CSV table of C-alpha atoms and ligand atoms in Angstrom, one decimal:
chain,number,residue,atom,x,y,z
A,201,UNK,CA,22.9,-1.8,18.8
A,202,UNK,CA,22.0,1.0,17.0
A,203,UNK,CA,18.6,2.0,15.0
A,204,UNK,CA,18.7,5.1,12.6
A,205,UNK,CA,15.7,6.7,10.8
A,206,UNK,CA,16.4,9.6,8.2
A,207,UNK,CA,13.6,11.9,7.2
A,208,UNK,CA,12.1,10.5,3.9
A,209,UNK,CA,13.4,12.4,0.9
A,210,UNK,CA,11.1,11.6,-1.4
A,211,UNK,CA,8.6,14.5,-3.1
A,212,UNK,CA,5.1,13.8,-1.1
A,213,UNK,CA,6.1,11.5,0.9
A,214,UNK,CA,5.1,12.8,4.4
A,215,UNK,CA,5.4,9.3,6.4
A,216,UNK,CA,8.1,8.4,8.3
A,217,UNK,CA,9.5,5.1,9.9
A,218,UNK,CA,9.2,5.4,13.6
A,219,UNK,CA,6.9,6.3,16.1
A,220,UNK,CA,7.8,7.9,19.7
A,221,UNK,CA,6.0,4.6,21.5
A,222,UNK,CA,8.1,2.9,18.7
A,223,UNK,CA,11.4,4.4,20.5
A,224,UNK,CA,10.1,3.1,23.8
A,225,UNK,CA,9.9,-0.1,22.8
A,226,UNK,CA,13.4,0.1,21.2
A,227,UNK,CA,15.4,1.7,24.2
A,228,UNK,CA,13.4,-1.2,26.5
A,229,UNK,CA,15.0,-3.5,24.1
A,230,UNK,CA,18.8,-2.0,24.7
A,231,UNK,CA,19.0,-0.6,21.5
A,232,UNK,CA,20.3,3.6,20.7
A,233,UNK,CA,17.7,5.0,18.7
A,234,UNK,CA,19.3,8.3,16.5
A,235,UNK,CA,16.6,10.1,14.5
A,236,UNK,CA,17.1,12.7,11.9
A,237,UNK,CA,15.8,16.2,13.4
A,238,UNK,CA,12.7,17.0,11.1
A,239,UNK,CA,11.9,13.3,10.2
A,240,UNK,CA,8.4,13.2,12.1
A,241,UNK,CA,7.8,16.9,10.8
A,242,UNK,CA,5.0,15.8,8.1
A,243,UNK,CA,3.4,13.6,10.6
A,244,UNK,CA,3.1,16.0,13.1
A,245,UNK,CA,5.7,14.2,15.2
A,246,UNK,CA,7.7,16.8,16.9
A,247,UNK,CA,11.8,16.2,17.5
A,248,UNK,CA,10.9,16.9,21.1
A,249,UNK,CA,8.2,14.2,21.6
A,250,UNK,CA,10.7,11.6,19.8
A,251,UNK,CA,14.1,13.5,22.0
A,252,UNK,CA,11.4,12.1,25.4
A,253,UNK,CA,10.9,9.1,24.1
A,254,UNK,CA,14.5,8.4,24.1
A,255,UNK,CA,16.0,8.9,20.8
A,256,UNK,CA,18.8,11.2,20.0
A,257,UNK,CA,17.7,13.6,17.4
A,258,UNK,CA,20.7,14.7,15.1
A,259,UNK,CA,21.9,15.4,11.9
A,260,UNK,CA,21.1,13.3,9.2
A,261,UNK,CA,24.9,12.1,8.9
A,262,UNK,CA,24.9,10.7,12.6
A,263,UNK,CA,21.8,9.1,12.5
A,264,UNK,CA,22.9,6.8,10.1
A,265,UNK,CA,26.7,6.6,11.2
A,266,UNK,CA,27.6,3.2,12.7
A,267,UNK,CA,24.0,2.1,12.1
A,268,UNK,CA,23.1,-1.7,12.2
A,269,UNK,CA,19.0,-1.3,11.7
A,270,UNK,CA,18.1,1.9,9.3
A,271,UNK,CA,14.5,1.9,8.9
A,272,UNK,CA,12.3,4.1,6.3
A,273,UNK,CA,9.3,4.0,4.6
A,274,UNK,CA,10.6,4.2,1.0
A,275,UNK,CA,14.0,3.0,0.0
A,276,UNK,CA,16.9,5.5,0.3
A,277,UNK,CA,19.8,5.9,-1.5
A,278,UNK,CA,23.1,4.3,-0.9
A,279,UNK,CA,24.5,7.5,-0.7
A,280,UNK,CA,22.4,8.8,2.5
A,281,UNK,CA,23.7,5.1,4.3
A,282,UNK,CA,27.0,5.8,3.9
A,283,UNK,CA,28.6,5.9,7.3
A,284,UNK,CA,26.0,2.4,8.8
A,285,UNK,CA,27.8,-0.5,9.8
A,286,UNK,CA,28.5,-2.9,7.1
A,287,UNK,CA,25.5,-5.1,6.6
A,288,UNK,CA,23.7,-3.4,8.2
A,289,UNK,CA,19.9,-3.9,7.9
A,290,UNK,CA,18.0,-1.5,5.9
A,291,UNK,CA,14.1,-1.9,5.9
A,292,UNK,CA,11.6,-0.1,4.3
A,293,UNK,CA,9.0,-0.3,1.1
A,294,UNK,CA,12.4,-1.2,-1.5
A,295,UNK,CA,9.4,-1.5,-4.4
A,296,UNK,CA,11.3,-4.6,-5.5
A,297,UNK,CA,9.3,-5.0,-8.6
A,298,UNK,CA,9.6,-1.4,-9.2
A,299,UNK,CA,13.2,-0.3,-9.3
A,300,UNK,CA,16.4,-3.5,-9.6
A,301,UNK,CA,18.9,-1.2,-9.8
A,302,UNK,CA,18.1,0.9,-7.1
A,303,UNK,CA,18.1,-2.1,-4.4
A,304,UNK,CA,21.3,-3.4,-6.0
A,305,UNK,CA,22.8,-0.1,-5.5
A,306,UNK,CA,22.5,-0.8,-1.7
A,307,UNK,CA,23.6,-4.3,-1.9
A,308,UNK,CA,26.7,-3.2,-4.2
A,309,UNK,CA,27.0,-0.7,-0.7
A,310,UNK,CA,27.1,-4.1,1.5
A,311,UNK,CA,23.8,-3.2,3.1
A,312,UNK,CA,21.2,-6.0,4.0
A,313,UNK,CA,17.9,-5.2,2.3
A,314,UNK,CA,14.3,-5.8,3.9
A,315,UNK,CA,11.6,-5.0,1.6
A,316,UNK,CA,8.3,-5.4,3.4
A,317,UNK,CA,6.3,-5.7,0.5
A,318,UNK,CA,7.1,-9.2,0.2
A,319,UNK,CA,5.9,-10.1,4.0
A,320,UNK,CA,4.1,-13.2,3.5
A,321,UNK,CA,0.5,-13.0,4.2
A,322,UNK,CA,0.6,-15.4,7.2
A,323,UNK,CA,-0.8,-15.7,10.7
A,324,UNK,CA,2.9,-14.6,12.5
A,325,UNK,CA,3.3,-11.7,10.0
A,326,UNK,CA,-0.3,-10.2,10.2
A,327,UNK,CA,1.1,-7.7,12.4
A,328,UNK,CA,4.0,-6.7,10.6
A,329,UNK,CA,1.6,-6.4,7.3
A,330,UNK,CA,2.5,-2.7,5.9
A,331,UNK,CA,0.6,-3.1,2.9
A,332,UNK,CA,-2.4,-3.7,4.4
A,333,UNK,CA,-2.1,-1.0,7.6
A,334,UNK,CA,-1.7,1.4,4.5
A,335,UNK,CA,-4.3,0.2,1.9
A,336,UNK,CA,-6.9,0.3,4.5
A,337,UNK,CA,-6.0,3.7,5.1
A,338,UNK,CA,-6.0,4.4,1.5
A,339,UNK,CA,-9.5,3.1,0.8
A,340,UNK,CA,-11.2,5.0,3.8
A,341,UNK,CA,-9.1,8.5,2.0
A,342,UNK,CA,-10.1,7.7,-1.5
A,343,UNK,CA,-14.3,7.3,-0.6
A,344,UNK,CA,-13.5,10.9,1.7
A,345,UNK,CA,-11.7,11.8,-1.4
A,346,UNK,CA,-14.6,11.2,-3.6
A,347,UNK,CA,-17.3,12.7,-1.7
A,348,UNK,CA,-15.2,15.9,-1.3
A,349,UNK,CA,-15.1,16.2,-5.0
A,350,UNK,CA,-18.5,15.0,-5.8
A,351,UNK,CA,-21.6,17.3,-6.4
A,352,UNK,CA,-24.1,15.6,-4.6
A,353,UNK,CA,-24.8,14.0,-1.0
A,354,UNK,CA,-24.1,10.7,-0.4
A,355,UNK,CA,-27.1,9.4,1.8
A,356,UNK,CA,-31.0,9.4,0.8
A,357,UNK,CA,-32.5,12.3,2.8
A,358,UNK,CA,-36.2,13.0,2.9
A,359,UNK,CA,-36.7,16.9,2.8
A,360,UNK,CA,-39.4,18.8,2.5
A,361,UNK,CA,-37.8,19.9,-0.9
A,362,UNK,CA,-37.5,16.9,-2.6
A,363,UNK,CA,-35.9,13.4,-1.8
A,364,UNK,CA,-32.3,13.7,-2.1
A,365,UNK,CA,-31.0,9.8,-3.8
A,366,UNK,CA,-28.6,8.1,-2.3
A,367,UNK,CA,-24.5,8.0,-3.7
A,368,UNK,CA,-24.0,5.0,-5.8
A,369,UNK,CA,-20.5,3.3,-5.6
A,370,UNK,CA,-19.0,0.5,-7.6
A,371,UNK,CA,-15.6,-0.4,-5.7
A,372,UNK,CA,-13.5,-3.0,-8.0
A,373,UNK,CA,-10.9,-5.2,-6.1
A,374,UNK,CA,-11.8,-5.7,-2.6
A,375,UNK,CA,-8.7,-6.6,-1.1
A,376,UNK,CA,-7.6,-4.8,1.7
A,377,UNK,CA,-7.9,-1.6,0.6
A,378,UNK,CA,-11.0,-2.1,-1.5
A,379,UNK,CA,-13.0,-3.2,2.0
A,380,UNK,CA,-12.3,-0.5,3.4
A,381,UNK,CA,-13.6,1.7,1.2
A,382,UNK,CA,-17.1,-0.5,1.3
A,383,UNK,CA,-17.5,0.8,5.0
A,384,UNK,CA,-16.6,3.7,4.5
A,385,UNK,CA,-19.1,4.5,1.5
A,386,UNK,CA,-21.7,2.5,3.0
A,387,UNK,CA,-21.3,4.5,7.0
A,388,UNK,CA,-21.8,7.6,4.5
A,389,UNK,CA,-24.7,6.4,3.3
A,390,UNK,CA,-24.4,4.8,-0.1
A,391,UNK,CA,-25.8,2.1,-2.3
A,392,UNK,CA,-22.6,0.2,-2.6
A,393,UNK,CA,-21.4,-2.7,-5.1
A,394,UNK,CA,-17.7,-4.4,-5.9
A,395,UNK,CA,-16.4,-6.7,-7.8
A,396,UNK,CA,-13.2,-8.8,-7.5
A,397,UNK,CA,-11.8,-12.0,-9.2
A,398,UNK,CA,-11.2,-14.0,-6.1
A,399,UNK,CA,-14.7,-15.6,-5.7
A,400,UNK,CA,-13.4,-15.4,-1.3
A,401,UNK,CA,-14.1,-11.8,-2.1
A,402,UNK,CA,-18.0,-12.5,-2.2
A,403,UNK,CA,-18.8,-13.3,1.3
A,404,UNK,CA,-16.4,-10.8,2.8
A,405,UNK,CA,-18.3,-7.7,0.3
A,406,UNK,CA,-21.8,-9.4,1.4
A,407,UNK,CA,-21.0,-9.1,4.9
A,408,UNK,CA,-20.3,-5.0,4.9
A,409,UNK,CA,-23.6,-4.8,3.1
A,410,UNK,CA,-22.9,-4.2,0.0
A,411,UNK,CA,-24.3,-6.4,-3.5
A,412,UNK,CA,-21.4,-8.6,-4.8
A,413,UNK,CA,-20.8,-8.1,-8.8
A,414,UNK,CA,-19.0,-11.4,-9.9
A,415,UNK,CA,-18.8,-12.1,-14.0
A,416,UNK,CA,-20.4,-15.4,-14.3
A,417,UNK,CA,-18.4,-19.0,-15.5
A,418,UNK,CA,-15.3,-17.1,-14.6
A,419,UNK,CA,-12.6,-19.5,-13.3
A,420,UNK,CA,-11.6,-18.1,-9.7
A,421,UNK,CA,-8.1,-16.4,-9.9
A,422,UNK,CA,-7.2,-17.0,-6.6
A,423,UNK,CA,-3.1,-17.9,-6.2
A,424,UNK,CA,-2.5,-19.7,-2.9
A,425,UNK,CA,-0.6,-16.5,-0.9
A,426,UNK,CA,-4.4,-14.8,-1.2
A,427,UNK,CA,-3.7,-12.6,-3.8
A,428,UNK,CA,-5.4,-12.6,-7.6
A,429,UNK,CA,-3.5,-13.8,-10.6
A,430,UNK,CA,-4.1,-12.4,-14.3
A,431,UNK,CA,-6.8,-13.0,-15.9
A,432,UNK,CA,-6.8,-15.1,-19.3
A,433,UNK,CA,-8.1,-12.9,-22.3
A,434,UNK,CA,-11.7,-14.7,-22.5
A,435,UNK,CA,-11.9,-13.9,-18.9
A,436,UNK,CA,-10.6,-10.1,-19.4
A,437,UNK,CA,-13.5,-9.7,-21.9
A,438,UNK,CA,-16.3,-10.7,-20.2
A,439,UNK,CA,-15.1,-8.9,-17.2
A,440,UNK,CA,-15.1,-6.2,-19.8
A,441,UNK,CA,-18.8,-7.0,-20.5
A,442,UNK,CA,-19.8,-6.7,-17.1
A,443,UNK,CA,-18.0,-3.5,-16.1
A,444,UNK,CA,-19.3,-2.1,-19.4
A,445,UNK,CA,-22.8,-2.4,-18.2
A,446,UNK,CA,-22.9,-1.8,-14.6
A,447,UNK,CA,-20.6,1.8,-14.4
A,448,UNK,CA,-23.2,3.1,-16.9
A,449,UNK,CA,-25.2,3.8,-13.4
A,450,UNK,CA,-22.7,4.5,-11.3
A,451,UNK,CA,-21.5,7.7,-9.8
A,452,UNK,CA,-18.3,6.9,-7.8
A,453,UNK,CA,-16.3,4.1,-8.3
A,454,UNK,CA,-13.3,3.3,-6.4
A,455,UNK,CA,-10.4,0.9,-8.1
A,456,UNK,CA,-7.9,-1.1,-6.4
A,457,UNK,CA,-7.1,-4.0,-8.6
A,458,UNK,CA,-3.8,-5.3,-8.6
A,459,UNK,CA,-1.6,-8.2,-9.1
A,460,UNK,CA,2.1,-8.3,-7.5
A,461,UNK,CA,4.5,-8.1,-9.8
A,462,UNK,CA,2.8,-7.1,-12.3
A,463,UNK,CA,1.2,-3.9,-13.8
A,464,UNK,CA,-2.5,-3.0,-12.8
A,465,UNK,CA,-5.4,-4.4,-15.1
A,466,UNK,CA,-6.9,-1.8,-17.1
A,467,UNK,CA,-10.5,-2.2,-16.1
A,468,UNK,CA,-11.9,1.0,-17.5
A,469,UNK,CA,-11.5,2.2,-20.5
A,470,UNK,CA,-11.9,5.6,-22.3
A,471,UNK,CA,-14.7,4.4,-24.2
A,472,UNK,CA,-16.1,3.3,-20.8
A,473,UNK,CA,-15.4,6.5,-19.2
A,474,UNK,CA,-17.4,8.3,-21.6
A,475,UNK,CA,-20.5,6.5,-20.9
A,476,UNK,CA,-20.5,7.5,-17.1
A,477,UNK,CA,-22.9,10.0,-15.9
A,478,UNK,CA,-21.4,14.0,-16.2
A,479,UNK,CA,-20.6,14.4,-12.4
A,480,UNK,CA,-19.3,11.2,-11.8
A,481,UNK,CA,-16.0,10.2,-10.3
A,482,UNK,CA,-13.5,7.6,-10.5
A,483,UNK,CA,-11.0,7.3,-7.7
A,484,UNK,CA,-8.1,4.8,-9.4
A,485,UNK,CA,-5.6,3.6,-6.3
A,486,UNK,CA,-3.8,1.4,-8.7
A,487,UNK,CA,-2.2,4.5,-10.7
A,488,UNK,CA,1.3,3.8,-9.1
A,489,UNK,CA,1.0,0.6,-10.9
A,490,UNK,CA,-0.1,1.8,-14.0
A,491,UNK,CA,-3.8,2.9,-13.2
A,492,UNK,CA,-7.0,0.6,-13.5
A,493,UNK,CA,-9.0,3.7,-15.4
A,494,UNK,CA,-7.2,4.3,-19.0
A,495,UNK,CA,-7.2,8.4,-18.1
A,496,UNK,CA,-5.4,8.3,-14.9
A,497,UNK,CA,-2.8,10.1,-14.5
A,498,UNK,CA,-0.4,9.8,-11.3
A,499,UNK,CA,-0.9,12.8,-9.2
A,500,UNK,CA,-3.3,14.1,-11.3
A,501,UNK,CA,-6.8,14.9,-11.0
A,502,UNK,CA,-8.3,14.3,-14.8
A,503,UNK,CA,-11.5,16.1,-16.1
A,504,UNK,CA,-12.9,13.8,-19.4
A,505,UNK,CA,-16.5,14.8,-20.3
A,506,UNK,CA,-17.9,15.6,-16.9
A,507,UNK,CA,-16.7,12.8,-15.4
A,508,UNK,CA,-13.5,13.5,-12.7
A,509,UNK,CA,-10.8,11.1,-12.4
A,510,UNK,CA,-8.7,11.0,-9.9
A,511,UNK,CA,-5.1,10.0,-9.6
A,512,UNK,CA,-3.7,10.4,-6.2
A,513,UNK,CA,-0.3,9.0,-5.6
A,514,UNK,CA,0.4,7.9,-2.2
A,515,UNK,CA,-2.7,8.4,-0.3
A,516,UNK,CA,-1.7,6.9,3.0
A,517,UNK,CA,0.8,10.3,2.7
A,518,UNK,CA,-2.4,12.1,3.1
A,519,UNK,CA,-3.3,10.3,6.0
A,520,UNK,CA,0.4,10.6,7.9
A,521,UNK,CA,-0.6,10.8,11.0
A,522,UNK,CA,-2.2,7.1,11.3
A,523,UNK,CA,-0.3,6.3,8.3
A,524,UNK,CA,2.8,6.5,10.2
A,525,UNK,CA,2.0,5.4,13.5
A,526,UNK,CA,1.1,2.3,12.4
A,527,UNK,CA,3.5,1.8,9.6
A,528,UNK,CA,6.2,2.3,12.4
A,529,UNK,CA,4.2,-0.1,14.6
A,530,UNK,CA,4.7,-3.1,12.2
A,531,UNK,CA,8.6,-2.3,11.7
A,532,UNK,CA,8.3,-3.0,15.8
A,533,UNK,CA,7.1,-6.0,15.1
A,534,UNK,CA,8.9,-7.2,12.7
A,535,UNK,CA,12.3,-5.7,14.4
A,536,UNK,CA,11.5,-8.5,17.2
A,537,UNK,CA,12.5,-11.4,15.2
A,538,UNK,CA,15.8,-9.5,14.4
A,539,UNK,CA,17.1,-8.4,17.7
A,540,UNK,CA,17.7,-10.8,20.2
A,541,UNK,CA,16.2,-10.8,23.9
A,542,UNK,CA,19.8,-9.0,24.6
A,543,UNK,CA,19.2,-6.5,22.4
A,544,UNK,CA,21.7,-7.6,19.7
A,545,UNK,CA,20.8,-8.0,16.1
A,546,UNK,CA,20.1,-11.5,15.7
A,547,UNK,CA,18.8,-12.8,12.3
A,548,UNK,CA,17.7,-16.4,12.0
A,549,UNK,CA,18.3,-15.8,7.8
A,550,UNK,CA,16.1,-19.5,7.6
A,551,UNK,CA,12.9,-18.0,9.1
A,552,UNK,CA,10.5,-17.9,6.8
A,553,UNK,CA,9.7,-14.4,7.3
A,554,UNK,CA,13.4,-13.3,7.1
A,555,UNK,CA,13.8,-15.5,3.8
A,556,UNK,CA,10.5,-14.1,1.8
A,557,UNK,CA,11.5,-10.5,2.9
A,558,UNK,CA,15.4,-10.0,2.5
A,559,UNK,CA,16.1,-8.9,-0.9
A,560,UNK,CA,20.1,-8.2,-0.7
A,561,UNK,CA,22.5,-9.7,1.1
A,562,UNK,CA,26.2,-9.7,1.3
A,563,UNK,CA,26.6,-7.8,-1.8
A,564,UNK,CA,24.3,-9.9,-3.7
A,565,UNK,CA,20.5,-9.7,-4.9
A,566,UNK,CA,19.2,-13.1,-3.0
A,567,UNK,CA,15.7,-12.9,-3.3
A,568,UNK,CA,14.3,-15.4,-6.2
A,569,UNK,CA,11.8,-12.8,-7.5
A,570,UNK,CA,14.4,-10.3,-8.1
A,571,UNK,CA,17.7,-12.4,-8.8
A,572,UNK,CA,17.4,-12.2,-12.7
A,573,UNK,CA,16.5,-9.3,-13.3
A,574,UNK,CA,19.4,-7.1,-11.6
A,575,UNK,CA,22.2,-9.8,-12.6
A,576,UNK,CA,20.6,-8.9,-16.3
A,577,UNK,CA,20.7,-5.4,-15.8
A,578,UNK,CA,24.6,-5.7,-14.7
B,50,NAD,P1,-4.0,-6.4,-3.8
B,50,NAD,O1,-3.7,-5.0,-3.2
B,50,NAD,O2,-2.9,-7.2,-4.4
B,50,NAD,O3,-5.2,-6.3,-4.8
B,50,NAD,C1,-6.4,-5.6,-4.5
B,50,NAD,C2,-7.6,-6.4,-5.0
B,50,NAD,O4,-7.7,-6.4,-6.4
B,50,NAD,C3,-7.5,-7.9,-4.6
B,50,NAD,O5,-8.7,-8.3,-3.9
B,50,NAD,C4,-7.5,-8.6,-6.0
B,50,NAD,O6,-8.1,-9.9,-6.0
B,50,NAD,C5,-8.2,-7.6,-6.8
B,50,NAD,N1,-8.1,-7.8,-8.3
B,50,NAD,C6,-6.9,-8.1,-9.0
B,50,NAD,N2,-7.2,-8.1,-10.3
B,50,NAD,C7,-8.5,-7.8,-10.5
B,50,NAD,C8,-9.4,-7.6,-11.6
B,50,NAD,N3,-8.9,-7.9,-12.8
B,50,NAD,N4,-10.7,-7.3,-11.4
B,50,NAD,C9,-11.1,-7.1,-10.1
B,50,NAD,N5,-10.3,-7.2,-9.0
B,50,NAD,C10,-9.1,-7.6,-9.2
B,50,NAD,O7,-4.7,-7.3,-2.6
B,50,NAD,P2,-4.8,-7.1,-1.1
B,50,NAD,O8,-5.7,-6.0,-0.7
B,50,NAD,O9,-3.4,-7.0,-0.6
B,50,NAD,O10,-5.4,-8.4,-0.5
B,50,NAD,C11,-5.4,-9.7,-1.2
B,50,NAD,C12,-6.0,-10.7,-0.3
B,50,NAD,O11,-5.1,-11.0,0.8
B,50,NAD,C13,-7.3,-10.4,0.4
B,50,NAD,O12,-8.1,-11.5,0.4
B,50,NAD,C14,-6.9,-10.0,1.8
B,50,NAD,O13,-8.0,-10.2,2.7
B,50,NAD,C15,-5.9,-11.0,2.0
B,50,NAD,N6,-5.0,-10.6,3.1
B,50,NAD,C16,-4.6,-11.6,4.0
B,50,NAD,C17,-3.7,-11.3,5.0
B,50,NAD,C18,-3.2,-12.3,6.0
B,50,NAD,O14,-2.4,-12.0,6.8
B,50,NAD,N7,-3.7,-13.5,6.0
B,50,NAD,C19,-3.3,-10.0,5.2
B,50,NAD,C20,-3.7,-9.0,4.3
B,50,NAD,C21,-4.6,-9.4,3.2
């Protein structure tokens, strides 16, 4: 069995799919691991640390050729597969909600498609869980973001000058990535608050120490996987209310709202915006999806009336070295229910795991989130 990695083409993108312990643990399995010379370049991963761990490092042509597993971080082109065995596995962030005719592209190519976005959030896929290795990177980046940009300190100090106030951050969502930035602001020193629609949230923001902000008679929006759900328009408003009030004293605020499948909740408005402190800094991790801050732009870093917000695409990209190793780590483990104690690709297509993941199959979109909206586009 074979297992090719390419070096990810896209602009920024500085991540790449496979780790040299990841190689290790391939080659123990049986498997021929080919990577594309350069691929680990961006994360500080050299071709000769990945050509000791056991992995042939070639051109990008024979690293795919006769292929059965292809893994990468975002999806590639059909055109760069060409050459893998047919079926093969591809797996990878596919954004499935993002681009239809893209993944069928690789099915029309006969490829199978994993998109690890969809992994379930159960207890057997925790440690294949991609978007939450990377959103917890991305929340620590966007507080060190933050206090790289902002003018002032971030803990109290006592001098003999003057007493130096503490940072205040407001983080909104505290998923994965919105926890992480609560640590991270609060080891720095601040006075930290969040907010999040799923009323779970409260206990797990109270716990890092930081005041849970929660708009009051709203109906928890919860959905069973974990994740939140949209909110209804009396809801949105008095969310509206609340946020209005409380950024009016804030000086960083983080936002990580978002609901799968669908484009991020504008939280903060312009008018908003303008009532924020000059100095002050929003860090908006949702501007993939459309931006929670009105003003974001991706990849941009936005100056409106003193205050500074900031647009980062891809901040785990800024992070590669973690970002990688353990994005590559959770492709190991979810390559264990595919290849077979024999070191043969194996694929139990029932497993639960297998079924919420696998987008395209046999020349067909297969998933049920995705199957209307490419046969549509056809
Ligand atoms: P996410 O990235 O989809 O969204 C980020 C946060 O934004 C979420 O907390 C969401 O509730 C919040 N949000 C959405 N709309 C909002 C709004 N209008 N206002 C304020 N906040 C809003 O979520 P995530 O970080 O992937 O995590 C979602 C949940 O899943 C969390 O409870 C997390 O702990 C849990 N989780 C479970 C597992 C598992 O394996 N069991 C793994 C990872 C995460």
């Amino acid at each position: 069995m074979k297992i090719g990695v390419l070096a990810e083409r896209q602009p920024g993108e500085t991540r790449v799919a496979i780790s040299p312990d990841s190689v290790k643990a391939y080659v123990r399995r049986g498997a021929n691991v080919a990577i594309e010379a350069g691929a680990g370049s961006g994360s500080f991963i050299s071709d000769a640390s990945f050509g000791e761990a056991g992995a042939l490092v070639t051109s990008a042509e024979e690293a795919v050729k006769n292929a059965d597993i292809i893994l990468s971080v975002r999806r590639p082109t059909a055109a760069m597969l060409a050459g893998a065995n047919s079926g093969a596995l591809v797996i990878g962030l596919m954004d499935p909600y993002g681009d239809a005719a893209g993944i069928r592209a690789l099915a029309d190519a006969g490829l199978s498609v994993v998109s690890v976005e969809l992994l379930p959030r159960i207890t057997r896929a925790q440690s294949m869980d991609v978007l939450s290795s990377q959103a917890n990177l991305a929340g620590y980046k966007a507080i060190i973001d933050a206090a790289g940009q902002f003018s002032r300190a971030f803990p109290i100090m006592m001098t003999a000058a003057g007493t130096v106030p503490p940072a205040k951050v407001f983080v909104m969502g505290a998923g994965v990535a919105g926890l992480q930035a609560i640590a991270t602001a609060r080891r720095l020193g601040a006075v930290v608050s969040a907010t999040d629609v799923r009323a779970a949230a409260a206990e797990q923001v109270q716990s890092l120490g930081a005041k849970f902000i929660f708009v009051e008679g709203l109906k928890d929006a919860a959905t069973q996987g974990g994740y939140a759900k949209e909110l209804s328009e009396d809801d949105k408003s008095k969310q509206a209310v609340l946020i209005a009030e409380h950024i009016k004293t804030q000086d960083i605020i983080i936002t990580t709202a978002l609901i799968p499948g669908r484009p991020a909740p504008v939280l903060i408005t312009k008018d908003m915006v303008e009532t924020m402190k000059p100095g002050s800094i929003v860090v908006d991790l949702a501007v993939e999806r459309g931006g929670n801050c009105a003003l974001s732009q991706p990849g941009k870093i936005v100056q409106h009336r003193g205050v500074t917000i900031m647009g980062w695409e891809n901040l785990p990209s800024r992070l590669a070295g973690n970002a990688s190793m353990l994005y590559a780590k959770n492709l190991q483990n979810f390559l264990e229910i595919v290849i077979s104690k024999e070191g043969a690709l194996s694929i139990n297509w029932d497993d639960e795991i297998i079924k919420a993941t696998v987008v395209a199959r046999g020349g067909k979109i297969v998933h049920p989130l995705l199957r209307k909206e490419p046969e549509a586009a056809s």
